[in-house]
PDB file of C-alpha atoms and ligand atoms in Angstrom:
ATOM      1  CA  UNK M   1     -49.817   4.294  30.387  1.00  0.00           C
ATOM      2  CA  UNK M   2     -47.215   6.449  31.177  1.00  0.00           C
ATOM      3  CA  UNK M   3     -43.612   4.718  31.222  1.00  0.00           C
ATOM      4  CA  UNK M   4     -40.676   6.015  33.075  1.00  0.00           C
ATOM      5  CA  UNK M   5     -37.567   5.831  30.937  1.00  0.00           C
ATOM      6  CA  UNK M   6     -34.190   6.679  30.410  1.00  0.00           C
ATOM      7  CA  UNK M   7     -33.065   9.058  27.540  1.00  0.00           C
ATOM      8  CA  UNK M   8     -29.728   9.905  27.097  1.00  0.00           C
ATOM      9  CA  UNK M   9     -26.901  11.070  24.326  1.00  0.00           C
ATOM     10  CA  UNK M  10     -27.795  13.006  21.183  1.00  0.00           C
ATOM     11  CA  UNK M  11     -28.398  11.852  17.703  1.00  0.00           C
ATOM     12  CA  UNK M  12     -30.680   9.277  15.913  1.00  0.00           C
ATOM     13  CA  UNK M  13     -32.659   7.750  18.427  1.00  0.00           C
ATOM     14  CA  UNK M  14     -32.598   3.773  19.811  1.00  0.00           C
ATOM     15  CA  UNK M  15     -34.925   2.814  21.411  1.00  0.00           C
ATOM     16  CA  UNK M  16     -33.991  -0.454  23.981  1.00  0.00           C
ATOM     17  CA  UNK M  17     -36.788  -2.923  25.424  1.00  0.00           C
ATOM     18  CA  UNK M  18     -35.198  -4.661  28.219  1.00  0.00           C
ATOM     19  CA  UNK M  19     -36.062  -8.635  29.312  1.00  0.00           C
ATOM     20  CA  UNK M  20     -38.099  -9.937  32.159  1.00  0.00           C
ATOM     21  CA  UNK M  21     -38.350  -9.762  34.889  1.00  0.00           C
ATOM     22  CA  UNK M  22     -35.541  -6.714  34.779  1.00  0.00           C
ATOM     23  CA  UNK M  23     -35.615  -3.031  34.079  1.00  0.00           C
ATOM     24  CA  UNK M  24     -34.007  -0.763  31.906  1.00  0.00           C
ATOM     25  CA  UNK M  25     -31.191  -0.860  34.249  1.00  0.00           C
ATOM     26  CA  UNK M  26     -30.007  -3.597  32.279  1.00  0.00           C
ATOM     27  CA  UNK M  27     -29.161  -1.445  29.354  1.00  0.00           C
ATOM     28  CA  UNK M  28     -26.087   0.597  31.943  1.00  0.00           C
ATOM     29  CA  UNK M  29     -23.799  -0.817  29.321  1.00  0.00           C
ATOM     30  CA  UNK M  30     -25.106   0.406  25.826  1.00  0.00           C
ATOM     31  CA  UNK M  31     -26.399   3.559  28.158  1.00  0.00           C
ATOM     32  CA  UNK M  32     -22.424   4.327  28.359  1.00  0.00           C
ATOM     33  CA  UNK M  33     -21.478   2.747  25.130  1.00  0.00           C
ATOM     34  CA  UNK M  34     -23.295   3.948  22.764  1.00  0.00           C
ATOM     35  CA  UNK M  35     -25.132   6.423  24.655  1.00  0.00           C
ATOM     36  CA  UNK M  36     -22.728   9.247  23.416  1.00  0.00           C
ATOM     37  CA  UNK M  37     -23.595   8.611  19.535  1.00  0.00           C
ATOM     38  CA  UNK M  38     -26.871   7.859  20.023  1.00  0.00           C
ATOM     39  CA  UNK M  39     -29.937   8.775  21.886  1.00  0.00           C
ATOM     40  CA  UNK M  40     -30.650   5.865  23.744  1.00  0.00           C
ATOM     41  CA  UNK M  41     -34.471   5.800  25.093  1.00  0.00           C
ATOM     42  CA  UNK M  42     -34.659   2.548  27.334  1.00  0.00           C
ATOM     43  CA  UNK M  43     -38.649   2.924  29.187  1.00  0.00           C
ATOM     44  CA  UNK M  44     -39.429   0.212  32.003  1.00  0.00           C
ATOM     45  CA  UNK M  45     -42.015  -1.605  30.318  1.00  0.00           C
ATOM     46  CA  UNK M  46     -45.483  -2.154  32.435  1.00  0.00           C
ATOM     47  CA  UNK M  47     -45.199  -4.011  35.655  1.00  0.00           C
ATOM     48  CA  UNK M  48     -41.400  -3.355  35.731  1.00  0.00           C
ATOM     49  CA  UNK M  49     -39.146  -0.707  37.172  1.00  0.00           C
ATOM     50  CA  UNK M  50     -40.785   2.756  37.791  1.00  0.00           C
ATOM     51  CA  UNK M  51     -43.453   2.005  35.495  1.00  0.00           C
ATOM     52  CA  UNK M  52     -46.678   1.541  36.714  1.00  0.00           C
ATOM     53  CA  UNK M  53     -48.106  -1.929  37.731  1.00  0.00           C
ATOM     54  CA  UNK M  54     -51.483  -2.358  37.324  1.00  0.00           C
ATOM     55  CA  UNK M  55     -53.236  -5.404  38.551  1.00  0.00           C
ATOM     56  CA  UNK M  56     -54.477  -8.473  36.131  1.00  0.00           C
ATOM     57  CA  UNK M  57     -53.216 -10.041  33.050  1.00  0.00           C
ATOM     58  CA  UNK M  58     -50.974  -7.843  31.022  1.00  0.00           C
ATOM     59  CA  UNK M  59     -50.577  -8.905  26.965  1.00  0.00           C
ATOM     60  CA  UNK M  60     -47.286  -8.414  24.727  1.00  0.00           C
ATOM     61  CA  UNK M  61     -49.472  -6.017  22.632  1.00  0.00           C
ATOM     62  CA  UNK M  62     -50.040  -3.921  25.748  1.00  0.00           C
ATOM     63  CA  UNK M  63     -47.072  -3.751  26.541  1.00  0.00           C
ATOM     64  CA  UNK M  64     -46.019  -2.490  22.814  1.00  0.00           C
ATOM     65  CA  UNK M  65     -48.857   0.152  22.793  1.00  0.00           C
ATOM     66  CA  UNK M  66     -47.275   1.818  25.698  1.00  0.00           C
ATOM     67  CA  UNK M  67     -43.870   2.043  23.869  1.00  0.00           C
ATOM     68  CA  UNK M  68     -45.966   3.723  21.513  1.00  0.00           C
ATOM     69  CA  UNK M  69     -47.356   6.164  24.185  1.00  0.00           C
ATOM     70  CA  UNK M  70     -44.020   7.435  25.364  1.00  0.00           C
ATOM     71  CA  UNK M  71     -42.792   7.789  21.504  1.00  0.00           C
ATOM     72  CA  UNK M  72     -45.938  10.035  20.738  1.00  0.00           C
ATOM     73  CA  UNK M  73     -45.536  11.516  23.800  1.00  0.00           C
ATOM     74  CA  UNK M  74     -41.801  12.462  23.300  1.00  0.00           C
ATOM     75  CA  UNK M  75     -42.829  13.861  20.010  1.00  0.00           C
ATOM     76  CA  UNK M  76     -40.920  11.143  18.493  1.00  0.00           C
ATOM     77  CA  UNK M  77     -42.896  10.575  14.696  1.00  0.00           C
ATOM     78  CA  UNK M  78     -39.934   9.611  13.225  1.00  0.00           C
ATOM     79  CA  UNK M  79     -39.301   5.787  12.649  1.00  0.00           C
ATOM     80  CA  UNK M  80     -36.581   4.547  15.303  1.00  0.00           C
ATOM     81  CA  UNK M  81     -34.390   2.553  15.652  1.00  0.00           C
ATOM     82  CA  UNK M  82     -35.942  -0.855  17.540  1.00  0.00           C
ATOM     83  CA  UNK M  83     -34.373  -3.038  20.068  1.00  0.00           C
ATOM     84  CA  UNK M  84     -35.435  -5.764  22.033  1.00  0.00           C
ATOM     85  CA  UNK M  85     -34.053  -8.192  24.462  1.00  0.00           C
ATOM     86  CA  UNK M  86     -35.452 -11.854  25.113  1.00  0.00           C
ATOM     87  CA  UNK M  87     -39.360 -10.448  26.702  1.00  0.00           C
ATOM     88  CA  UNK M  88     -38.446  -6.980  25.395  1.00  0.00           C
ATOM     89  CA  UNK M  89     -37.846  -9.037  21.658  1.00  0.00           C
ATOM     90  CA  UNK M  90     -41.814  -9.873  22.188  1.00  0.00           C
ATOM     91  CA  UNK M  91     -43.053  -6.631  22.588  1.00  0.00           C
ATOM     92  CA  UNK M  92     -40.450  -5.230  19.871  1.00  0.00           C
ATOM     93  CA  UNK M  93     -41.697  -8.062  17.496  1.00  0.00           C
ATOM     94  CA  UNK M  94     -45.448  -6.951  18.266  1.00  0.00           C
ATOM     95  CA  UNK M  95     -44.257  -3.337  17.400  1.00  0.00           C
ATOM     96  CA  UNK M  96     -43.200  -5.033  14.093  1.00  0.00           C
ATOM     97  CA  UNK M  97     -46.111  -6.276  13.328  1.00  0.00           C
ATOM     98  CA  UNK M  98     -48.433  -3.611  14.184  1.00  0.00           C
ATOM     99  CA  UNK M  99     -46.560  -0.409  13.971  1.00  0.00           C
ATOM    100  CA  UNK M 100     -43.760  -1.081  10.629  1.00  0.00           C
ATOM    101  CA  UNK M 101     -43.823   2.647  10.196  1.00  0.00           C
ATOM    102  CA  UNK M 102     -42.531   3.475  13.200  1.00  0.00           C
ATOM    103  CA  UNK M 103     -39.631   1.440  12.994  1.00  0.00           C
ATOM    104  CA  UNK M 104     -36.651   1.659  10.963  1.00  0.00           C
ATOM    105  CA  UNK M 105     -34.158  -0.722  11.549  1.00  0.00           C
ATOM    106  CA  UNK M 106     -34.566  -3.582  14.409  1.00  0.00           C
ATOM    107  CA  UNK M 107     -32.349  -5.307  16.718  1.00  0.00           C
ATOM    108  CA  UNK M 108     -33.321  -8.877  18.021  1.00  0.00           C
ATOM    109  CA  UNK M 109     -31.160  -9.802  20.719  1.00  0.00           C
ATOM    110  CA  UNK M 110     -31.951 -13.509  22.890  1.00  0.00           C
ATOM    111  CA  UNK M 111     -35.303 -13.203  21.625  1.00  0.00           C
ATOM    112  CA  UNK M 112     -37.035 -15.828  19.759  1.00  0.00           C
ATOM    113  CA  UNK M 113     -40.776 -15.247  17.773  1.00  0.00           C
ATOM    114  CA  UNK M 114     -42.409 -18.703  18.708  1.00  0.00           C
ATOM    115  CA  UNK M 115     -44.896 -18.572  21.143  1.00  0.00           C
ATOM    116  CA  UNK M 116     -44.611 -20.793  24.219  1.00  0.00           C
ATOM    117  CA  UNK M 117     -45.120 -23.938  24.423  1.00  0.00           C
ATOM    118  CA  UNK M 118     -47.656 -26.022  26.367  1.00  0.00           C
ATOM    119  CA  UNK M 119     -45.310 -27.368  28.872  1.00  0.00           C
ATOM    120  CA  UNK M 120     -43.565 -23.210  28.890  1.00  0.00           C
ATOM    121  CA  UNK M 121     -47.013 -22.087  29.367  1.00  0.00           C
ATOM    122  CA  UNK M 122     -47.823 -24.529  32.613  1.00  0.00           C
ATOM    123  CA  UNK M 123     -44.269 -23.463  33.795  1.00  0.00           C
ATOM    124  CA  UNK M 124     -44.944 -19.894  33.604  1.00  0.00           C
ATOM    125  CA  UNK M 125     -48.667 -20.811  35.435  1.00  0.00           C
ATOM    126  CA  UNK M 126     -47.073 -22.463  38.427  1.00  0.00           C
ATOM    127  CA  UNK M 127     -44.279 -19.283  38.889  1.00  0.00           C
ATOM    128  CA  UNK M 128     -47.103 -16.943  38.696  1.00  0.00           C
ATOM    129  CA  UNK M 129     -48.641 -18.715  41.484  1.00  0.00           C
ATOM    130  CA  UNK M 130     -45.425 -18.516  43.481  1.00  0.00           C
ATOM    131  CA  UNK M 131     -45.087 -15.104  43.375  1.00  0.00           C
ATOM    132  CA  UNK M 132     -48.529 -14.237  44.263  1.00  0.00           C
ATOM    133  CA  UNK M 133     -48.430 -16.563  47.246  1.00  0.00           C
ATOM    134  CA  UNK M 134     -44.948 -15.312  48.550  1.00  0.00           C
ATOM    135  CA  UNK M 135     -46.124 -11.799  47.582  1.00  0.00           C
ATOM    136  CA  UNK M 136     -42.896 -10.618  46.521  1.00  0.00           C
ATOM    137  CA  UNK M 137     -40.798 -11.202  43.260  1.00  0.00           C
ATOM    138  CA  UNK M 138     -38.356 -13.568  44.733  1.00  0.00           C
ATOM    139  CA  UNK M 139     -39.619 -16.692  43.519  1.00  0.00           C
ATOM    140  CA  UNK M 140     -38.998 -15.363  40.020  1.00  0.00           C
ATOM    141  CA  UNK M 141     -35.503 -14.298  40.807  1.00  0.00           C
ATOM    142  CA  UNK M 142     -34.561 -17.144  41.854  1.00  0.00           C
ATOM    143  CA  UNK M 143     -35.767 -18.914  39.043  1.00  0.00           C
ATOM    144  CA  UNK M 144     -34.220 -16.482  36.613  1.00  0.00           C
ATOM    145  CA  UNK M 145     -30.548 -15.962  37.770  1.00  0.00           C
ATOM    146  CA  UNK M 146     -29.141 -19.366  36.965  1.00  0.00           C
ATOM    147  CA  UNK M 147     -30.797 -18.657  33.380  1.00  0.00           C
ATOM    148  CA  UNK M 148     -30.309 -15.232  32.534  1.00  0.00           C
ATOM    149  CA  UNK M 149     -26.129 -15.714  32.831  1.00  0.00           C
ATOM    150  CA  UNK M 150     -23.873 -17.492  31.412  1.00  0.00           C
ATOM    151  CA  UNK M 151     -21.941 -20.268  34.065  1.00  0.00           C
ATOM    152  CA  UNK M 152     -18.813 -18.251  33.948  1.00  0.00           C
ATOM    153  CA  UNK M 153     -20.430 -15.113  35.072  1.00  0.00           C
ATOM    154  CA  UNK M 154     -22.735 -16.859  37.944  1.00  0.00           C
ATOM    155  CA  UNK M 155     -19.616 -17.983  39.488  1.00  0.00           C
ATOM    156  CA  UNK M 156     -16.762 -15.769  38.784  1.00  0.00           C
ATOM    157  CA  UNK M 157     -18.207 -12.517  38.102  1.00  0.00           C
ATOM    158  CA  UNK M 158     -20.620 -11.185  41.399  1.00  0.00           C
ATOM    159  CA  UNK M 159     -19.946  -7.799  40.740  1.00  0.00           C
ATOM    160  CA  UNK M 160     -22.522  -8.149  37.608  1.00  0.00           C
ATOM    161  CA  UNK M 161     -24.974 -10.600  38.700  1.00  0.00           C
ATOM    162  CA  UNK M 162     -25.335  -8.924  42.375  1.00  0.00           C
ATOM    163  CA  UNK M 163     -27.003  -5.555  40.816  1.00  0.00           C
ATOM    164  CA  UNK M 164     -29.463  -7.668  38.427  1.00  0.00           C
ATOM    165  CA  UNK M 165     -30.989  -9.840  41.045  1.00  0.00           C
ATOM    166  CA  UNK M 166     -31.607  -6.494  43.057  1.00  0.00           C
ATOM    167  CA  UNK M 167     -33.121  -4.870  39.989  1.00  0.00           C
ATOM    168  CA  UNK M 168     -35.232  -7.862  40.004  1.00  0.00           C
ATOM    169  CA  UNK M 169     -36.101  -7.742  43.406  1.00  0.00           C
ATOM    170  CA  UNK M 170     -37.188  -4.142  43.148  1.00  0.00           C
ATOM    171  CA  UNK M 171     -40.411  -5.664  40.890  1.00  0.00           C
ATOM    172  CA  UNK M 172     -43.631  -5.812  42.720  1.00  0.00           C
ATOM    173  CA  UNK M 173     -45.348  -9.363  42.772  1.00  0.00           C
ATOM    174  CA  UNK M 174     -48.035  -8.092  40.418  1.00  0.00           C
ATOM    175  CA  UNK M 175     -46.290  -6.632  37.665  1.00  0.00           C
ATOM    176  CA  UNK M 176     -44.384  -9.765  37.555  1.00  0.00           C
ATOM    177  CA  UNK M 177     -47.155 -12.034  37.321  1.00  0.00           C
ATOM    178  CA  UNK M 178     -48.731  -9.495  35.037  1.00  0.00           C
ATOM    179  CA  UNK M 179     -45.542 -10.456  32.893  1.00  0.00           C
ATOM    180  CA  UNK M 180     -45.981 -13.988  32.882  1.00  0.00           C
ATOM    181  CA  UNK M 181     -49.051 -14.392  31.806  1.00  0.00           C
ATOM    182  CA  UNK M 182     -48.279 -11.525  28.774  1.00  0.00           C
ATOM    183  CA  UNK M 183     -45.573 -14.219  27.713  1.00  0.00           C
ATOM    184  CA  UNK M 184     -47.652 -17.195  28.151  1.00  0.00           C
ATOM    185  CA  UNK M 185     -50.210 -15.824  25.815  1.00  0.00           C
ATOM    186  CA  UNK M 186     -48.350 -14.336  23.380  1.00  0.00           C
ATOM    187  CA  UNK M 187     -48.994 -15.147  19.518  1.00  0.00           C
ATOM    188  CA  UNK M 188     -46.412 -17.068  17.324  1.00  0.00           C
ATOM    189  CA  UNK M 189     -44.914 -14.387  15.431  1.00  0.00           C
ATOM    190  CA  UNK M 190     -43.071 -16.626  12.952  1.00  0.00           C
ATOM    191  CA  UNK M 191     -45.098 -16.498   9.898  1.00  0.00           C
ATOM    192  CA  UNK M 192     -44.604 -12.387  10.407  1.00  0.00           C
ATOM    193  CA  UNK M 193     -41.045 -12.060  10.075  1.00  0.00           C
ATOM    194  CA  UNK M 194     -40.933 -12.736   6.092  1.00  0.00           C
ATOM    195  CA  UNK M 195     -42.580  -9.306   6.262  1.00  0.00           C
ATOM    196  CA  UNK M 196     -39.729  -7.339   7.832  1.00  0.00           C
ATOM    197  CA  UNK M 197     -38.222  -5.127   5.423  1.00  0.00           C
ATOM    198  CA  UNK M 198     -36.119  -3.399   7.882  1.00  0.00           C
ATOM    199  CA  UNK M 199     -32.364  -4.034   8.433  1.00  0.00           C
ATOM    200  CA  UNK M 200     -32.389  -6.400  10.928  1.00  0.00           C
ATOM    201  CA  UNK M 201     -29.344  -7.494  13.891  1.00  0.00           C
ATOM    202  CA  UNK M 202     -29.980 -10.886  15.870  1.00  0.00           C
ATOM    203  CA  UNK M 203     -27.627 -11.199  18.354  1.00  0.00           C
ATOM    204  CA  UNK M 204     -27.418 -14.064  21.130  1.00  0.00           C
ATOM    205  CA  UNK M 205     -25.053 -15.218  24.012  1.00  0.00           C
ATOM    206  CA  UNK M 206     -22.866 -18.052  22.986  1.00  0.00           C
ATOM    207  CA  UNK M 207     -24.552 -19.623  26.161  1.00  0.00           C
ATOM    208  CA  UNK M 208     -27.860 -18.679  26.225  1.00  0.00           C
ATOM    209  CA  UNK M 209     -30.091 -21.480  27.244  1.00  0.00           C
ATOM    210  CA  UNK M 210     -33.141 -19.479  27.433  1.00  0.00           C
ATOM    211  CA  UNK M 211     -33.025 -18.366  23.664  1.00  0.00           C
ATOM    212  CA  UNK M 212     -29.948 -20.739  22.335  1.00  0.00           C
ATOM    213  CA  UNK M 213     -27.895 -19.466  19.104  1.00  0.00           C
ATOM    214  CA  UNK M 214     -29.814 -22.398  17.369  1.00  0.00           C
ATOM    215  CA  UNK M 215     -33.078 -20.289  17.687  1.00  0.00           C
ATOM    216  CA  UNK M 216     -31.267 -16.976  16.921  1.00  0.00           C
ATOM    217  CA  UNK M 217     -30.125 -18.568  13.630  1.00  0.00           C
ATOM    218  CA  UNK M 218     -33.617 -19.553  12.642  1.00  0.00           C
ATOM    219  CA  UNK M 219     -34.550 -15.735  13.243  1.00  0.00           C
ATOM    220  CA  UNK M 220     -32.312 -14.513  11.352  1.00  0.00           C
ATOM    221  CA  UNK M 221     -32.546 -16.943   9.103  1.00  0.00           C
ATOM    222  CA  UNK M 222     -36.682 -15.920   8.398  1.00  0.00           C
ATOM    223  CA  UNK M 223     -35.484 -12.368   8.187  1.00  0.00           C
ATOM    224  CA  UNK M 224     -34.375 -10.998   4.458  1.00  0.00           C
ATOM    225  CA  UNK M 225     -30.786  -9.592   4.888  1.00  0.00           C
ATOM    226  CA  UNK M 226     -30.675  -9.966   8.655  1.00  0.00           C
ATOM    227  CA  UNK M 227     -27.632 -11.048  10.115  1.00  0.00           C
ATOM    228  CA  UNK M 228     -26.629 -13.161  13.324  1.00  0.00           C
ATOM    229  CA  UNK M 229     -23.924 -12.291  15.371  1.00  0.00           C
ATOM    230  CA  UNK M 230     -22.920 -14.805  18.655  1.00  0.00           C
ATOM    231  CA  UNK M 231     -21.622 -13.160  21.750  1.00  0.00           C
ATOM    232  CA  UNK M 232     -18.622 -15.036  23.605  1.00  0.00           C
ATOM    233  CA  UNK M 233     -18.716 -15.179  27.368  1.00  0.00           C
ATOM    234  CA  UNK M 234     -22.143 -14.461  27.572  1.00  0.00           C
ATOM    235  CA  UNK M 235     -25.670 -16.244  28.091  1.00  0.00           C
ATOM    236  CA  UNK M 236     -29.011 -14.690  28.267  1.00  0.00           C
ATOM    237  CA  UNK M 237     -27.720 -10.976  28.589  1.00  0.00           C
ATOM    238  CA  UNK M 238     -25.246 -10.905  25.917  1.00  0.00           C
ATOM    239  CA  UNK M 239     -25.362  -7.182  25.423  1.00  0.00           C
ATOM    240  CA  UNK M 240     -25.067  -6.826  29.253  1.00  0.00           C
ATOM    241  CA  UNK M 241     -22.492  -9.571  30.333  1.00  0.00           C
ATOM    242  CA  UNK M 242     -19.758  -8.606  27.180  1.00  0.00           C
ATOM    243  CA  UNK M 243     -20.514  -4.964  26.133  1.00  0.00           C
ATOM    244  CA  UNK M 244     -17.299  -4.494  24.786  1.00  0.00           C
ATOM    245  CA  UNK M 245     -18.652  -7.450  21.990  1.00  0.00           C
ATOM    246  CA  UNK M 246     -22.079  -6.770  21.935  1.00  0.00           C
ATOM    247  CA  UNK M 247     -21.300  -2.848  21.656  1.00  0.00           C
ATOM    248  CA  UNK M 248     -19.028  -2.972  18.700  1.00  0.00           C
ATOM    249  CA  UNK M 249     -21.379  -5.607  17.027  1.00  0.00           C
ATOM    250  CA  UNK M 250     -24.282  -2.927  17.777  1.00  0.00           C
ATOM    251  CA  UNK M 251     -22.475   0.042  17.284  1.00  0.00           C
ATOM    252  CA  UNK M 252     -21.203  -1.507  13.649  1.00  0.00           C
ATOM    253  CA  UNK M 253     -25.128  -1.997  12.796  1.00  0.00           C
ATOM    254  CA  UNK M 254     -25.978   1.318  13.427  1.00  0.00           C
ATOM    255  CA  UNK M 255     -23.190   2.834  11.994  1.00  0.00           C
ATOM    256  CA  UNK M 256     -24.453   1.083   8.740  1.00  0.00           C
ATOM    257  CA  UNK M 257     -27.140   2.587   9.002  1.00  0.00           C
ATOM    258  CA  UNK M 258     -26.376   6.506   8.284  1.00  0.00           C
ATOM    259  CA  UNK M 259     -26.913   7.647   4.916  1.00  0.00           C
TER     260      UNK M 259
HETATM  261  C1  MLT G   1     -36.663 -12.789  29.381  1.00  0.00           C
HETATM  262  O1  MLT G   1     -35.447 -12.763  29.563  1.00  0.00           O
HETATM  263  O2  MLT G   1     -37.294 -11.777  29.020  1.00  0.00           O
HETATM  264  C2  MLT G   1     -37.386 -14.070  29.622  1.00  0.00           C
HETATM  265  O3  MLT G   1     -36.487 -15.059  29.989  1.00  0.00           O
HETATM  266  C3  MLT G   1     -38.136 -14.475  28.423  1.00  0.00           C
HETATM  267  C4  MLT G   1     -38.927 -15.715  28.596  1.00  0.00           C
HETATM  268  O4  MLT G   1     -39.041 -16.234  29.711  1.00  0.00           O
HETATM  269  O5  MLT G   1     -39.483 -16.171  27.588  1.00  0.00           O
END
């Protein structure tokens, strides 16, 4: 499938996988942060954005094989550099795990490997069945927005939260049940990350209550040589609620990275 993406700056190349039910809007930040040292490559992953939407079930693995797509189809053979956020974590873990060679360093950012649990699962079920039966993704938005931010920025900060939930609503009803159901059924990825022999970043909002910094620890902690790094004034979208953090944390990783 053929992704539409952002690709901007010059140098070695970062790929960014961006959370549900977004778009790679949500990486504006690191697009103008980092985006002049690096080539920043941010695709809307399937069912989201510009991307194409198709109808039924979508899986995490899916959704990584079309990563793969666009990197093959921007001639990119090189391993990259890997980031995920929270959904985008997922499909950057099943990347991981299926692709190593492509990959050579990874950032994990409000992500967590476990799979969902039975009561997620059901929870996921009955917002899939909203959506379909409003027809429109704003079931799921509302849902999401008291997550996704931390309580600081829901109530003092509109000027960030106003252009998410419109992202958001840009989503078609299928692609975000198509989303849903990838999440619901993804595999537990724990007993994977021992294998990671990448340099590894987990980073995590201070007050993220989707993927708390308890979670992120146990990450990193499964990780060999990865490191956690907590985000103040942030929740959910660390990297996109307190760039100025998250971009020196991320822009320190990668700098560590040059030979
Ligand atoms: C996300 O931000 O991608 C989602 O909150 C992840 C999830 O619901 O598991």
């Amino acid at each position: 499938m053929r992704l539409a993406y952002t690709d901007e700056g010059p140098g070695p190349v970062v790929v960014l996988l961006h959370g549900f039910p977004l778009g790679r809007e949500m990486w504006c930040e690191q697009v103008d942060g980092i985006g002049s040292i690096y080539r920043v490559i941010a695709p809307d992953l399937r069912g989201h954005g510009d991307s194409p939407a198709p109808e039924g079930d979508y899986t995490i693995d899916e959704m990584a094989d079309d990563v793969i797509e666009l990197l093959d189809a921007l001639h990119l053979s090189e391993p990259v550099v890997l980031g995920g956020l929270s959904m985008g974590g997922y499909v950057a873990l099943s990347l991981m795990a299926r692709y190593a060679d492509r990959i050579r360093a990874l950032m994990l950012m409000d992500t967590r490997a476990a799979a969902d649990t039975p009561e997620a699962v059901e929870k996921r079920e009955e917002l899939a069945r909203a959506v379909l039966a409003a027809g429109h993704p704003g079931p799921a938005v509302e849902a999401m927005t008291p997550r996704l931010f931390a309580k600081l920025t829901l109530e003092q900060r509109p000027e960030k939260v106003a252009p998410l939930r419109e992202l958001m609503r840009r989503n078609t009803a299928r692609g975000i049940v198509g989303a849903l159901r990838a999440m619901a059924t993804r595999p537990d990825r724990r007993a994977d990350l021992a294998a990671i022999r990448v340099p590894t970043l987990v980073l995590v909002g201070e007050e993220d209550v989707v993927t708390p910094p308890v979670e992120a620890q146990e990450l990193a902690d499964a990780i060999a040589g990865a490191r956690l790094e907590v985000i103040p004034d942030a929740g959910h979208l660390a990297p996109y609620e307190n760039p100025s953090v998250a971009n020196g944390v991320i822009l320190r990783f990668l700098d560590s990275l040059r030979p």
